């Protein structure tokens, strides 16, 4: 376990959530989880499964939800998220989020939600998203954050508008209800330096695009996925020289291989002194090596599902204590403490 220099009570609080998409892939790890691992050593971290958020877009798909929730928590723990350091919980177990969402909804202008970039686009593209829940989802996110008075919110760039609206919601609440003593602090987005991982086709890695390597993919599967990746389209024969900048394998090397290795491989590619399978070999090994401890820990956790449930149970109660305290203050400020 990591040594904690500062007791968690005096650390700054960080909160982040992930939609339960099931088993996570390497893009999730490099884009978010790695950051969470760092933050848990220095901050009082609350990480939660945003299962209500999943329902704002996928309300018709309830069959795998429970599975997805726990699969994701297993991957968090497998990656090294430490339930002693961080508080892990599930949103839908916390009606407190819904209460704060409702109270904040009273004073939030609907235009703030309607004008969120991408909102109109998404609804125009998919009429199933023309729901009250989807419109309100950024406000639900604001409630998620403000309920814990988080000062930092680690998110990707696609989420900065939501943190911004959270700040506006907090400001307006404080102004309307709080006089001298603000109740809801304005959070800061903690942007992950975007290590946006590309997938097997060179596009952004995502489950829906079918181009992902899961954190827990078996070593043989990783091998076959990488070995069947397309390479520089102009390197048709083994004897043709290639150019890594045209090759979808290359961005993965940039994440997984040392500078020395990359220099050597680039040279080999440009002079056709190595074949693509030779080039892919060190990448396969690097990914398998990264995954080995995850797979080991995940196996243990999957063999003991009660343990995972218990971790979430404890985290949910810890979160509830914080949430209740904030809600008491919020109710008081509005004049609802009778
Ligand atoms: N909306 C985020 C996403 O889709 C998930 C999320 C929900 C979240 N609530 C949050 C992230 C609160 C940070 C803080 O990725
Ligand atoms: Fe891509 Fe490597 Fe083949 Fe060059 S040698 S085309 S970088 S896989």
Short mmCIF file of C-alpha atoms and ligand atoms in Angstrom, two decimals:
data_model
loop_
_atom_site.label_atom_id
_atom_site.label_comp_id
_atom_site.label_asym_id
_atom_site.label_seq_id
_atom_site.Cartn_x
_atom_site.Cartn_y
_atom_site.Cartn_z
CA UNK A 1 0.00 0.00 0.00
CA UNK A 2 1.13 3.53 -0.69
CA UNK A 3 2.27 5.52 2.29
CA UNK A 4 -0.05 8.41 2.96
CA UNK A 5 1.77 11.52 4.10
CA UNK A 6 -1.38 13.52 4.69
CA UNK A 7 -4.47 12.17 6.39
CA UNK A 8 -7.33 12.06 3.94
CA UNK A 9 -9.42 14.58 5.89
CA UNK A 10 -7.04 17.43 5.17
CA UNK A 11 -6.41 16.57 1.55
CA UNK A 12 -8.12 18.40 -1.24
CA UNK A 13 -11.08 16.50 -2.55
CA UNK A 14 -11.28 15.16 -6.05
CA UNK A 15 -14.31 13.54 -7.62
CA UNK A 16 -14.76 11.76 -10.88
CA UNK A 17 -17.20 9.35 -12.41
CA UNK A 18 -17.22 6.90 -15.26
CA UNK A 19 -20.15 5.49 -17.12
CA UNK A 20 -20.40 1.73 -16.66
CA UNK A 21 -19.34 0.55 -20.09
CA UNK A 22 -18.27 -2.87 -18.86
CA UNK A 23 -14.71 -4.11 -19.11
CA UNK A 24 -12.41 -1.14 -19.66
CA UNK A 25 -9.89 -0.87 -22.47
CA UNK A 26 -6.40 0.56 -22.73
CA UNK A 27 -7.82 3.94 -23.77
CA UNK A 28 -9.65 4.19 -20.46
CA UNK A 29 -6.48 3.27 -18.64
CA UNK A 30 -4.21 5.78 -20.35
CA UNK A 31 -6.88 8.47 -20.65
CA UNK A 32 -8.31 8.40 -17.13
CA UNK A 33 -7.34 5.61 -14.76
CA UNK A 34 -3.64 6.40 -14.79
CA UNK A 35 -4.52 9.88 -13.65
CA UNK A 36 -6.79 8.54 -10.91
CA UNK A 37 -3.93 6.36 -9.66
CA UNK A 38 -1.74 9.41 -9.28
CA UNK A 39 -4.43 11.49 -7.64
CA UNK A 40 -5.35 8.89 -5.04
CA UNK A 41 -1.92 9.30 -3.49
CA UNK A 42 -2.27 13.01 -2.90
CA UNK A 43 -5.99 13.79 -2.81
CA UNK A 44 -9.10 12.66 -1.01
CA UNK A 45 -10.57 10.87 -4.01
CA UNK A 46 -14.18 9.91 -4.66
CA UNK A 47 -14.62 7.75 -7.73
CA UNK A 48 -18.06 6.58 -8.70
CA UNK A 49 -19.92 4.51 -11.22
CA UNK A 50 -22.18 6.91 -13.11
CA UNK A 51 -24.92 4.41 -13.84
CA UNK A 52 -27.71 6.99 -13.97
CA UNK A 53 -25.65 8.82 -16.58
CA UNK A 54 -25.57 5.63 -18.63
CA UNK A 55 -29.36 5.63 -18.52
CA UNK A 56 -29.55 9.19 -19.85
CA UNK A 57 -28.48 7.81 -23.22
CA UNK A 58 -29.03 4.05 -23.01
CA UNK A 59 -32.30 3.89 -21.12
CA UNK A 60 -33.52 1.03 -23.28
CA UNK A 61 -30.61 -1.24 -22.51
CA UNK A 62 -30.91 -2.50 -19.00
CA UNK A 63 -29.95 -6.14 -19.42
CA UNK A 64 -26.21 -5.83 -18.81
CA UNK A 65 -26.11 -2.87 -16.51
CA UNK A 66 -25.28 -4.71 -13.30
CA UNK A 67 -22.60 -6.71 -15.01
CA UNK A 68 -21.07 -3.62 -16.53
CA UNK A 69 -21.02 -1.84 -13.19
CA UNK A 70 -19.07 -4.55 -11.40
CA UNK A 71 -16.82 -5.33 -14.34
CA UNK A 72 -15.74 -1.73 -14.34
CA UNK A 73 -15.10 -1.64 -10.61
CA UNK A 74 -13.01 -4.79 -10.96
CA UNK A 75 -10.91 -3.02 -13.59
CA UNK A 76 -10.45 0.02 -11.36
CA UNK A 77 -9.19 -2.19 -8.57
CA UNK A 78 -7.12 -4.32 -10.93
CA UNK A 79 -5.39 -1.20 -12.21
CA UNK A 80 -4.42 -0.33 -8.66
CA UNK A 81 -7.17 1.93 -7.39
CA UNK A 82 -6.89 1.42 -3.66
CA UNK A 83 -10.17 1.28 -1.79
CA UNK A 84 -8.38 2.34 1.40
CA UNK A 85 -7.18 5.54 -0.19
CA UNK A 86 -10.11 6.32 -2.42
CA UNK A 87 -13.84 6.11 -1.87
CA UNK A 88 -15.58 4.03 -4.52
CA UNK A 89 -19.34 4.09 -4.89
CA UNK A 90 -22.29 3.67 -7.20
CA UNK A 91 -24.42 6.66 -8.12
CA UNK A 92 -27.77 4.88 -8.16
CA UNK A 93 -27.25 3.78 -4.57
CA UNK A 94 -27.17 7.43 -3.55
CA UNK A 95 -30.60 9.10 -3.80
CA UNK A 96 -28.79 12.13 -2.39
CA UNK A 97 -27.59 12.87 -5.94
CA UNK A 98 -31.20 13.00 -7.09
CA UNK A 99 -32.20 15.31 -4.27
CA UNK A 100 -29.48 17.82 -4.98
CA UNK A 101 -30.22 17.58 -8.71
CA UNK A 102 -33.86 18.43 -8.02
CA UNK A 103 -33.05 21.35 -5.76
CA UNK A 104 -30.51 22.78 -8.21
CA UNK A 105 -32.98 22.33 -11.07
CA UNK A 106 -35.30 24.90 -9.49
CA UNK A 107 -32.94 27.78 -10.12
CA UNK A 108 -31.04 26.59 -13.17
CA UNK A 109 -32.16 28.32 -16.39
CA UNK A 110 -33.06 25.68 -18.98
CA UNK A 111 -31.16 27.73 -21.56
CA UNK A 112 -27.89 26.79 -19.81
CA UNK A 113 -28.58 23.17 -20.64
CA UNK A 114 -29.98 23.76 -24.12
CA UNK A 115 -26.92 25.69 -25.20
CA UNK A 116 -24.33 23.12 -24.13
CA UNK A 117 -22.17 22.48 -27.16
CA UNK A 118 -22.99 19.12 -28.74
CA UNK A 119 -26.43 18.87 -27.07
CA UNK A 120 -28.44 19.91 -30.13
CA UNK A 121 -26.22 17.93 -32.49
CA UNK A 122 -26.65 14.78 -30.51
CA UNK A 123 -30.42 15.13 -30.30
CA UNK A 124 -30.68 15.95 -34.01
CA UNK A 125 -28.66 12.87 -34.82
CA UNK A 126 -30.58 10.58 -32.50
CA UNK A 127 -34.19 11.37 -31.61
CA UNK A 128 -34.10 8.86 -28.78
CA UNK A 129 -32.03 11.43 -26.93
CA UNK A 130 -34.82 14.01 -26.97
CA UNK A 131 -35.59 13.27 -23.32
CA UNK A 132 -35.79 15.32 -20.20
CA UNK A 133 -33.11 13.11 -18.64
CA UNK A 134 -30.61 13.73 -21.41
CA UNK A 135 -31.22 17.47 -21.35
CA UNK A 136 -30.67 17.46 -17.60
CA UNK A 137 -27.61 15.26 -17.57
CA UNK A 138 -25.06 18.07 -17.17
CA UNK A 139 -27.02 19.31 -14.17
CA UNK A 140 -26.97 15.80 -12.73
CA UNK A 141 -23.23 15.89 -13.20
CA UNK A 142 -23.10 19.23 -11.41
CA UNK A 143 -25.00 17.67 -8.51
CA UNK A 144 -22.53 14.74 -8.49
CA UNK A 145 -19.66 17.15 -8.08
CA UNK A 146 -21.18 19.73 -5.74
CA UNK A 147 -22.58 17.12 -3.37
CA UNK A 148 -19.00 16.31 -2.35
CA UNK A 149 -17.72 19.88 -2.55
CA UNK A 150 -14.95 18.60 -4.79
CA UNK A 151 -12.28 21.13 -5.60
CA UNK A 152 -10.91 19.17 -8.54
CA UNK A 153 -12.62 17.12 -11.22
CA UNK A 154 -10.34 15.02 -13.41
CA UNK A 155 -12.02 14.87 -16.81
CA UNK A 156 -11.20 14.69 -20.46
CA UNK A 157 -11.53 17.72 -22.69
CA UNK A 158 -14.98 16.63 -23.84
CA UNK A 159 -16.24 17.26 -20.31
CA UNK A 160 -14.90 20.74 -19.59
CA UNK A 161 -18.20 22.38 -20.56
CA UNK A 162 -19.84 20.33 -17.84
CA UNK A 163 -17.41 21.45 -15.20
CA UNK A 164 -17.95 25.02 -16.37
CA UNK A 165 -21.71 24.71 -15.98
CA UNK A 166 -21.13 23.22 -12.53
CA UNK A 167 -19.25 26.36 -11.57
CA UNK A 168 -22.09 28.54 -12.85
CA UNK A 169 -24.67 26.47 -11.01
CA UNK A 170 -22.68 26.75 -7.76
CA UNK A 171 -22.22 30.49 -8.20
CA UNK A 172 -25.90 31.05 -8.82
CA UNK A 173 -26.91 28.89 -5.88
CA UNK A 174 -24.56 30.72 -3.55
CA UNK A 175 -25.76 34.09 -4.79
CA UNK A 176 -29.44 33.34 -4.46
CA UNK A 177 -29.39 31.43 -1.18
CA UNK A 178 -26.21 31.95 0.75
CA UNK A 179 -25.37 35.54 1.61
CA UNK A 180 -21.84 35.83 3.03
CA UNK A 181 -21.08 32.11 3.46
CA UNK A 182 -21.11 30.22 0.15
CA UNK A 183 -22.27 26.63 0.60
CA UNK A 184 -21.15 25.18 -2.73
CA UNK A 185 -17.51 25.70 -3.76
CA UNK A 186 -16.71 26.10 -7.45
CA UNK A 187 -14.71 23.12 -8.72
CA UNK A 188 -11.78 23.17 -11.11
CA UNK A 189 -11.40 20.82 -14.05
CA UNK A 190 -8.19 18.80 -13.77
CA UNK A 191 -7.45 18.14 -17.40
CA UNK A 192 -5.69 14.91 -18.18
CA UNK A 193 -2.88 15.67 -20.58
CA UNK A 194 -4.63 13.95 -23.40
CA UNK A 195 -2.94 10.68 -23.98
CA UNK A 196 -5.72 9.77 -26.33
CA UNK A 197 -4.93 6.26 -27.29
CA UNK A 198 -5.61 5.15 -30.83
CA UNK A 199 -7.18 1.80 -31.48
CA UNK A 200 -6.49 -1.09 -33.83
CA UNK A 201 -7.53 0.97 -36.85
CA UNK A 202 -5.66 4.14 -35.96
CA UNK A 203 -8.86 5.91 -34.85
CA UNK A 204 -9.57 6.85 -31.24
CA UNK A 205 -9.91 3.65 -29.20
CA UNK A 206 -13.50 2.99 -28.22
CA UNK A 207 -15.60 0.00 -27.44
CA UNK A 208 -18.31 0.94 -29.93
CA UNK A 209 -15.82 1.32 -32.76
CA UNK A 210 -14.71 -2.27 -32.17
CA UNK A 211 -11.07 -1.23 -32.27
CA UNK A 212 -10.19 -1.70 -28.62
CA UNK A 213 -7.85 -3.85 -26.60
CA UNK A 214 -9.45 -4.56 -23.26
CA UNK A 215 -7.41 -4.20 -20.09
CA UNK A 216 -8.06 -7.87 -19.45
CA UNK A 217 -7.74 -9.27 -22.97
CA UNK A 218 -5.83 -12.56 -22.90
CA UNK A 219 -2.21 -12.42 -24.11
CA UNK A 220 -3.02 -14.51 -27.19
CA UNK A 221 -5.85 -12.17 -28.10
CA UNK A 222 -3.60 -9.14 -27.79
CA UNK A 223 -1.10 -10.85 -30.01
CA UNK A 224 -3.63 -11.64 -32.72
CA UNK A 225 -5.26 -8.20 -32.53
CA UNK A 226 -1.94 -6.42 -33.00
CA UNK A 227 -0.67 -8.84 -35.59
CA UNK A 228 -3.73 -8.29 -37.76
CA UNK A 229 -3.57 -4.50 -37.50
CA UNK A 230 -3.19 -2.69 -40.81
CA UNK A 231 0.14 -0.94 -41.30
CA UNK A 232 1.47 1.70 -43.66
CA UNK A 233 -0.78 1.16 -46.70
CA UNK A 234 2.13 1.95 -49.00
CA UNK A 235 4.23 -0.82 -47.53
CA UNK A 236 2.70 -3.56 -49.60
CA UNK A 237 5.57 -6.03 -49.68
CA UNK A 238 8.12 -6.83 -47.02
CA UNK A 239 10.80 -5.32 -49.27
CA UNK A 240 8.98 -1.96 -49.57
CA UNK A 241 10.27 0.78 -47.30
CA UNK A 242 7.62 2.19 -44.98
CA UNK A 243 6.89 5.37 -43.11
CA UNK A 244 5.78 5.17 -39.48
CA UNK A 245 3.85 8.43 -39.81
CA UNK A 246 1.43 6.65 -42.14
CA UNK A 247 1.10 3.62 -39.91
CA UNK A 248 -1.70 3.04 -37.38
CA UNK A 249 0.64 0.89 -35.28
CA UNK A 250 2.97 3.78 -34.67
CA UNK A 251 0.89 5.85 -32.22
CA UNK A 252 0.80 2.77 -29.98
CA UNK A 253 4.58 2.56 -30.07
CA UNK A 254 4.65 6.18 -29.00
CA UNK A 255 2.81 5.22 -25.83
CA UNK A 256 4.40 1.84 -25.20
CA UNK A 257 7.95 1.90 -26.52
CA UNK A 258 11.05 3.70 -25.32
CA UNK A 259 12.71 6.31 -27.47
CA UNK A 260 15.58 3.90 -28.20
CA UNK A 261 13.23 1.23 -29.43
CA UNK A 262 11.34 3.71 -31.55
CA UNK A 263 14.49 5.04 -33.19
CA UNK A 264 15.55 1.51 -34.04
CA UNK A 265 12.14 0.52 -35.39
CA UNK A 266 11.71 3.66 -37.41
CA UNK A 267 15.06 3.09 -39.03
CA UNK A 268 14.14 -0.54 -39.73
CA UNK A 269 10.83 0.48 -41.25
CA UNK A 270 12.26 3.18 -43.46
CA UNK A 271 14.98 0.88 -44.80
CA UNK A 272 12.81 -2.23 -44.98
CA UNK A 273 15.34 -4.03 -42.83
CA UNK A 274 12.54 -5.25 -40.56
CA UNK A 275 9.10 -6.57 -41.38
CA UNK A 276 5.90 -5.35 -39.80
CA UNK A 277 5.60 -8.43 -37.63
CA UNK A 278 9.08 -7.72 -36.24
CA UNK A 279 7.98 -4.19 -35.52
CA UNK A 280 4.82 -5.34 -33.77
CA UNK A 281 6.58 -7.85 -31.52
CA UNK A 282 7.95 -5.36 -28.92
CA UNK A 283 4.57 -3.61 -28.85
CA UNK A 284 2.75 -6.85 -28.13
CA UNK A 285 5.21 -7.63 -25.37
CA UNK A 286 4.92 -4.19 -23.81
CA UNK A 287 1.14 -4.38 -23.71
CA UNK A 288 1.16 -7.92 -22.31
CA UNK A 289 3.62 -6.86 -19.64
CA UNK A 290 1.46 -3.90 -18.65
CA UNK A 291 -1.60 -6.13 -18.46
CA UNK A 292 -0.09 -8.99 -16.46
CA UNK A 293 -0.58 -7.50 -12.97
CA UNK A 294 -4.09 -6.32 -13.89
CA UNK A 295 -5.09 -9.74 -15.07
CA UNK A 296 -3.72 -11.31 -11.93
CA UNK A 297 -5.55 -8.94 -9.60
CA UNK A 298 -8.74 -9.13 -11.63
CA UNK A 299 -8.69 -12.91 -11.43
CA UNK A 300 -8.53 -12.77 -7.65
CA UNK A 301 -11.37 -10.27 -7.51
CA UNK A 302 -13.55 -12.21 -9.92
CA UNK A 303 -13.08 -15.28 -7.75
CA UNK A 304 -14.34 -13.30 -4.77
CA UNK A 305 -17.25 -11.13 -5.94
CA UNK A 306 -18.35 -10.57 -2.34
CA UNK A 307 -15.17 -8.66 -1.74
CA UNK A 308 -15.91 -6.29 -4.62
CA UNK A 309 -19.47 -5.79 -3.40
CA UNK A 310 -18.17 -5.08 0.07
CA UNK A 311 -15.68 -2.48 -1.18
CA UNK A 312 -18.48 -0.68 -2.98
CA UNK A 313 -20.73 -1.02 0.05
CA UNK A 314 -18.20 0.59 2.36
CA UNK A 315 -17.46 3.32 -0.17
CA UNK A 316 -21.14 4.07 -0.69
CA UNK A 317 -21.66 4.58 3.04
CA UNK A 318 -18.58 6.78 3.27
CA UNK A 319 -19.87 8.85 0.39
CA UNK A 320 -23.30 9.06 1.98
CA UNK A 321 -21.91 10.63 5.12
CA UNK A 322 -20.38 13.46 3.09
CA UNK A 323 -23.43 13.83 0.86
CA UNK A 324 -25.83 14.07 3.81
CA UNK A 325 -23.80 16.83 5.39
CA UNK A 326 -23.83 18.91 2.20
CA UNK A 327 -27.55 18.33 1.76
CA UNK A 328 -28.25 19.54 5.29
CA UNK A 329 -26.47 22.78 4.44
CA UNK A 330 -28.22 23.08 1.09
CA UNK A 331 -31.65 22.50 2.62
CA UNK A 332 -30.83 24.99 5.32
CA UNK A 333 -29.79 27.64 2.81
CA UNK A 334 -33.01 27.21 0.83
CA UNK A 335 -35.09 27.28 3.97
CA UNK A 336 -36.08 23.65 3.92
CA UNK A 337 -34.78 22.56 7.28
CA UNK A 338 -38.14 22.13 8.92
N1 LIG B 1 -20.29 12.61 -17.76
C1 LIG B 1 -19.08 11.86 -17.51
C2 LIG B 1 -18.75 11.05 -18.77
O1 LIG B 1 -19.63 10.81 -19.57
C3 LIG B 1 -19.20 10.96 -16.34
C4 LIG B 1 -19.53 11.71 -15.10
C5 LIG B 1 -20.75 11.75 -14.49
C6 LIG B 1 -18.65 12.51 -14.34
N2 LIG B 1 -20.68 12.53 -13.38
C7 LIG B 1 -19.42 13.01 -13.25
C8 LIG B 1 -17.30 12.86 -14.45
C9 LIG B 1 -18.87 13.86 -12.31
C10 LIG B 1 -16.77 13.71 -13.51
C11 LIG B 1 -17.55 14.22 -12.45
O2 LIG B 1 -17.62 10.66 -18.92
FE1 LIG B 2 4.19 0.26 -39.35
FE2 LIG B 2 6.21 -0.85 -38.08
FE3 LIG B 2 5.34 -1.86 -40.42
FE4 LIG B 2 6.62 0.46 -40.35
S1 LIG B 2 7.45 -1.54 -39.80
S2 LIG B 2 4.74 0.02 -41.47
S3 LIG B 2 5.90 1.33 -38.43
S4 LIG B 2 4.24 -1.79 -38.47
#
